[in-house]
mmCIF file of C-alpha atoms and ligand atoms in Angstrom:
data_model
loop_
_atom_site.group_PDB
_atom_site.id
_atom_site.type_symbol
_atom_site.label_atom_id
_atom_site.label_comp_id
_atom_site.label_asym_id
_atom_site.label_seq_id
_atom_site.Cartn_x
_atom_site.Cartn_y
_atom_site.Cartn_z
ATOM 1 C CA UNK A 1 119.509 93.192 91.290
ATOM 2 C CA UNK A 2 117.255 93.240 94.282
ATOM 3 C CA UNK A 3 113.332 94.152 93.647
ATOM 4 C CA UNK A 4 111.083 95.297 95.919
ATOM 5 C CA UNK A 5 107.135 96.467 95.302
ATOM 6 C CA UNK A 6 105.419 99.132 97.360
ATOM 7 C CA UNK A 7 101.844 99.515 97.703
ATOM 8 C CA UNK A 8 99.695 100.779 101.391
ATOM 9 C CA UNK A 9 99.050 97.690 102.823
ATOM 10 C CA UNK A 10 100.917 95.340 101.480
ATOM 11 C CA UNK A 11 98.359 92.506 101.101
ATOM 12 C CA UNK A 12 96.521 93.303 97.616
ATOM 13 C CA UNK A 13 98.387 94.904 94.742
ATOM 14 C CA UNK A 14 102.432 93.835 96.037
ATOM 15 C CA UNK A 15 102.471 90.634 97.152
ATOM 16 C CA UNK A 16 101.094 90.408 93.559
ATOM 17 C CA UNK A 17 103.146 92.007 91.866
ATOM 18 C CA UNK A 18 106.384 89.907 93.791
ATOM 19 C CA UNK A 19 104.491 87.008 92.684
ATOM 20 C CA UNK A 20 103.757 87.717 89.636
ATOM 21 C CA UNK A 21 107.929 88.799 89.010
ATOM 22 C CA UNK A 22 108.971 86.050 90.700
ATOM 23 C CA UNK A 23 106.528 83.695 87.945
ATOM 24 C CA UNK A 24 108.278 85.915 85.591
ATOM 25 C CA UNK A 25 111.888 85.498 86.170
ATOM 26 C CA UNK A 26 111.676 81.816 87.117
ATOM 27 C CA UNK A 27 110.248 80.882 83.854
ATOM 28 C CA UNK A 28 113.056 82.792 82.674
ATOM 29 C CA UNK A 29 115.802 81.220 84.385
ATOM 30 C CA UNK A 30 116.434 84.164 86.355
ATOM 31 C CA UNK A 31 117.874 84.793 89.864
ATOM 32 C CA UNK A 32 116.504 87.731 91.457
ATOM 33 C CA UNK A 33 115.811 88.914 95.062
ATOM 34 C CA UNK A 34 112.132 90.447 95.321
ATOM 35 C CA UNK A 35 110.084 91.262 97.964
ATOM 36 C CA UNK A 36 106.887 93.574 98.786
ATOM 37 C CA UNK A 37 106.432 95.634 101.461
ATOM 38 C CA UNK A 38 103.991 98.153 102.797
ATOM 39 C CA UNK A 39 103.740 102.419 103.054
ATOM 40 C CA UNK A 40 101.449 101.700 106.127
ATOM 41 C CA UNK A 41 101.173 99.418 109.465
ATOM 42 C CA UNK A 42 98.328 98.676 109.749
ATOM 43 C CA UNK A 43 98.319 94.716 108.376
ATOM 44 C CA UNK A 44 101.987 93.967 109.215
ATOM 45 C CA UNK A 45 102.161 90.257 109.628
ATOM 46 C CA UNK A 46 99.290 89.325 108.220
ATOM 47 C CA UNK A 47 98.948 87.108 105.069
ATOM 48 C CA UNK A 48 97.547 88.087 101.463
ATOM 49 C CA UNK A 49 94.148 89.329 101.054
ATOM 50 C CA UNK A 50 91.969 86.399 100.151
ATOM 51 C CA UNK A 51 90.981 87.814 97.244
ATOM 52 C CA UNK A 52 94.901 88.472 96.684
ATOM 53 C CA UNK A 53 95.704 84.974 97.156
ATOM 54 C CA UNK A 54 92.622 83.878 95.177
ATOM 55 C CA UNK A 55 93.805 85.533 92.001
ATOM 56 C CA UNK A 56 97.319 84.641 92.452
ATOM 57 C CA UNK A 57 96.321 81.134 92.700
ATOM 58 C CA UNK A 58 93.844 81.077 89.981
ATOM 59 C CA UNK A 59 97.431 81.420 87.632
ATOM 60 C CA UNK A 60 98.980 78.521 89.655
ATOM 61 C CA UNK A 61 100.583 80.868 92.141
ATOM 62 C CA UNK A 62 100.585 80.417 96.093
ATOM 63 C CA UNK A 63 100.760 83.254 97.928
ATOM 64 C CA UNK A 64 99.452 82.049 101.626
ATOM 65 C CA UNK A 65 102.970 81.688 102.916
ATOM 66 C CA UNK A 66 103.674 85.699 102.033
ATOM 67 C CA UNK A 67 103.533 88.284 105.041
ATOM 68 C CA UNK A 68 103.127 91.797 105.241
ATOM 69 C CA UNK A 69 105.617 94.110 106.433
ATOM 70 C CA UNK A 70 106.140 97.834 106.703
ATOM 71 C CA UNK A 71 108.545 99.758 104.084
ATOM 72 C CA UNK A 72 111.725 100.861 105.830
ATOM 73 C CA UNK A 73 114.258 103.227 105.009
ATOM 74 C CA UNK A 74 116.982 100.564 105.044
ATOM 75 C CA UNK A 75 114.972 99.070 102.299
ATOM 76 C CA UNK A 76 116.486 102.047 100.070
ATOM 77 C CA UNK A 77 120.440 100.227 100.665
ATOM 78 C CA UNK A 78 118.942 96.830 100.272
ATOM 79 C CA UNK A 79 117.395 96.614 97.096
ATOM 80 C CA UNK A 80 118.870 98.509 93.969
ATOM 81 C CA UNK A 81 115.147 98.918 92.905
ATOM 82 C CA UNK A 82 111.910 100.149 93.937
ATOM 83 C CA UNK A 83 108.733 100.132 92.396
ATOM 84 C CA UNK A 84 105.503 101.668 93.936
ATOM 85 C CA UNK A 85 102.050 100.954 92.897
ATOM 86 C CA UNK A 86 100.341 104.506 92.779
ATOM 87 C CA UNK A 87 101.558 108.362 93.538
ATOM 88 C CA UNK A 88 100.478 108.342 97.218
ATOM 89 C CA UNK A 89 102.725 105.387 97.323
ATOM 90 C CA UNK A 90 105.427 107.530 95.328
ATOM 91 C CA UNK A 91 105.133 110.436 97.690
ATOM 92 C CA UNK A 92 105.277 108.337 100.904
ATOM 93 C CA UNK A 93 108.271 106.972 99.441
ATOM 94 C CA UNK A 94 110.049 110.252 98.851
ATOM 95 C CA UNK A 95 109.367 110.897 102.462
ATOM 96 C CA UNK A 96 111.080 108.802 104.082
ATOM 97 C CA UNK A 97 114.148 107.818 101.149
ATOM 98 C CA UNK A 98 117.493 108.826 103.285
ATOM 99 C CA UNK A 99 119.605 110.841 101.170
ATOM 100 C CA UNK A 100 122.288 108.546 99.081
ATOM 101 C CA UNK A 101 120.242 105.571 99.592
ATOM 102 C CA UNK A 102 120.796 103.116 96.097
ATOM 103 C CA UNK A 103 117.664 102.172 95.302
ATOM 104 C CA UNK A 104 115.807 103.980 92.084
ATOM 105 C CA UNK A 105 112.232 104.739 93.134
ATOM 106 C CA UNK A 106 109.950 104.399 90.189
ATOM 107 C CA UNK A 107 106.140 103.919 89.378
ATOM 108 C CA UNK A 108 105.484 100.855 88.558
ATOM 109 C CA UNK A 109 103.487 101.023 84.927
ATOM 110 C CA UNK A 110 106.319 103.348 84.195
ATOM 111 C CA UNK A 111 107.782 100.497 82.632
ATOM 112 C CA UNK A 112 104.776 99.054 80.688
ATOM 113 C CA UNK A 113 104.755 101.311 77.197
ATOM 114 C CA UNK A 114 101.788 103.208 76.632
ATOM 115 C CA UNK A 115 101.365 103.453 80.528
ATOM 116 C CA UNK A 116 104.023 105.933 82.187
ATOM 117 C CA UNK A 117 102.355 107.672 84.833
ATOM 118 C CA UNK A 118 99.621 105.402 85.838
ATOM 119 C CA UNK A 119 98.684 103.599 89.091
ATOM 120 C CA UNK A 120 97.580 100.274 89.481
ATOM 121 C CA UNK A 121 94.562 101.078 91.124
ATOM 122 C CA UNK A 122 94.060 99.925 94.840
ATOM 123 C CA UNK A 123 91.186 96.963 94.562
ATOM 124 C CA UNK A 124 90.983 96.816 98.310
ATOM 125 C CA UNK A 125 87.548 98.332 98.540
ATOM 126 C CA UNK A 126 85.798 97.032 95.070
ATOM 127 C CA UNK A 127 85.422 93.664 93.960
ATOM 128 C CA UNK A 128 86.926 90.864 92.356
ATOM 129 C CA UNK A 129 87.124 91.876 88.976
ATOM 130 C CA UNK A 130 88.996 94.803 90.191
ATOM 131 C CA UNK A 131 91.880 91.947 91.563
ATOM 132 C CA UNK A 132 91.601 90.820 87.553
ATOM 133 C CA UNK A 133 92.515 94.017 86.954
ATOM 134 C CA UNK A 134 95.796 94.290 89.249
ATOM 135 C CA UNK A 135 96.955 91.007 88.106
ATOM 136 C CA UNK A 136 97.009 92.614 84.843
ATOM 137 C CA UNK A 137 98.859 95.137 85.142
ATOM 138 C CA UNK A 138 101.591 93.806 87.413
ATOM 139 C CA UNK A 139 102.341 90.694 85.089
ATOM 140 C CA UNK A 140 102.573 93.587 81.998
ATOM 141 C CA UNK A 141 105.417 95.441 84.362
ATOM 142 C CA UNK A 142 106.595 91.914 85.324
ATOM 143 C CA UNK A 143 106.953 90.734 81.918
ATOM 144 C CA UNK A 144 108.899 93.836 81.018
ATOM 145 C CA UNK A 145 111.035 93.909 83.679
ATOM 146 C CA UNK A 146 111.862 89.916 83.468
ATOM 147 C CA UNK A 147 112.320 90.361 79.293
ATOM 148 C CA UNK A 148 114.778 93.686 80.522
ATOM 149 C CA UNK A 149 116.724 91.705 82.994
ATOM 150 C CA UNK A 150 117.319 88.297 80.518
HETATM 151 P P1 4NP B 201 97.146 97.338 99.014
HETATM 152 O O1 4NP B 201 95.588 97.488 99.343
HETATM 153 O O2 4NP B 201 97.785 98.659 99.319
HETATM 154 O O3 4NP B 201 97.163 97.012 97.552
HETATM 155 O O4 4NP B 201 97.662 96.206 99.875
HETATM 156 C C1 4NP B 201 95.099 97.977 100.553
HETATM 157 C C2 4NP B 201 95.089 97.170 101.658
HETATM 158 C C3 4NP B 201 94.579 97.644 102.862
HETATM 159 C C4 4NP B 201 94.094 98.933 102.919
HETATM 160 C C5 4NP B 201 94.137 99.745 101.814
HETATM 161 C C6 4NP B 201 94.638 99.264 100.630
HETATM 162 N N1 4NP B 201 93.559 99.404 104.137
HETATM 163 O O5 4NP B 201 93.083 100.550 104.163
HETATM 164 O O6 4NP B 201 93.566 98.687 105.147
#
């Protein structure tokens, strides 16, 4: 199984969501490629958003060493699955999958219960608290996923 999370920039909500999977499976004696990426350019290379890394690390989690890259199509052969963080995300997704490709494309709270259909929202323009928020929701879809895979 190979993971990746999609969100537009790739420095807020999916390099926490990879860390918080990553937390996940490792405390569950798991081995599991994951990865982020990004729908859009515009921060490729660039570490975490502070706030990002703040949060992450505020659960014991570094993040500084992560960097931000742009989604690809070959990322539909190289991961069997791919979760995105909203419906933009979902649609820009669609776009550019290349027919036959083996990764499933699915929302992300789709696998917390009580949640299908929801986005984790984008905290990029709001404050901390909204970061709070994101880490809650991608641990929930972690924890699922990680209890799933063991
Ligand atoms: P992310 O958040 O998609 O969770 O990484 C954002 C990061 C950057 C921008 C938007 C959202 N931006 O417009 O630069």
């Amino acid at each position: 199984m190979r993971v990746l999370f999609v969100c537009l920039g790739n420095i807020c909500r999916s390099p926490l969501a990879e860390a918080a999977f990553r937390h996940e499976t490792t405390l569950a004696g798991l081995e599991v490629d994951v990865d982020s990426a990004g729908t859009g350019g515009w921060h490729v290379g660039n570490p975490p958003d502070a706030r990002a890394q703040a949060m992450a690390l505020a659960k014991g989690i570094d993040i500084s060493d992560l960097r931000a890259r742009q989604v690809s199509t070959a990322d539909f052969d190289a991961f069997s699955h791919i979760f995105a963080m909203d419906h933009q995300n979902m649609r820009d997704l669609r776009a550019i999958a290349p027919s036959g490709g083996r990764a499933e494309l699915q929302l992300l709270l789709d696998l917390v219960p009580g949640r299908e259909g929801e986005a984790v929202a984008d905290p990029y323009y709001g404050g901390e608290e909204g970061f709070a928020q994101t880490w809650e929701d991608v641990s929930a879809a972690a924890r699922v996923l990680a209890r799933r895979l063991a």
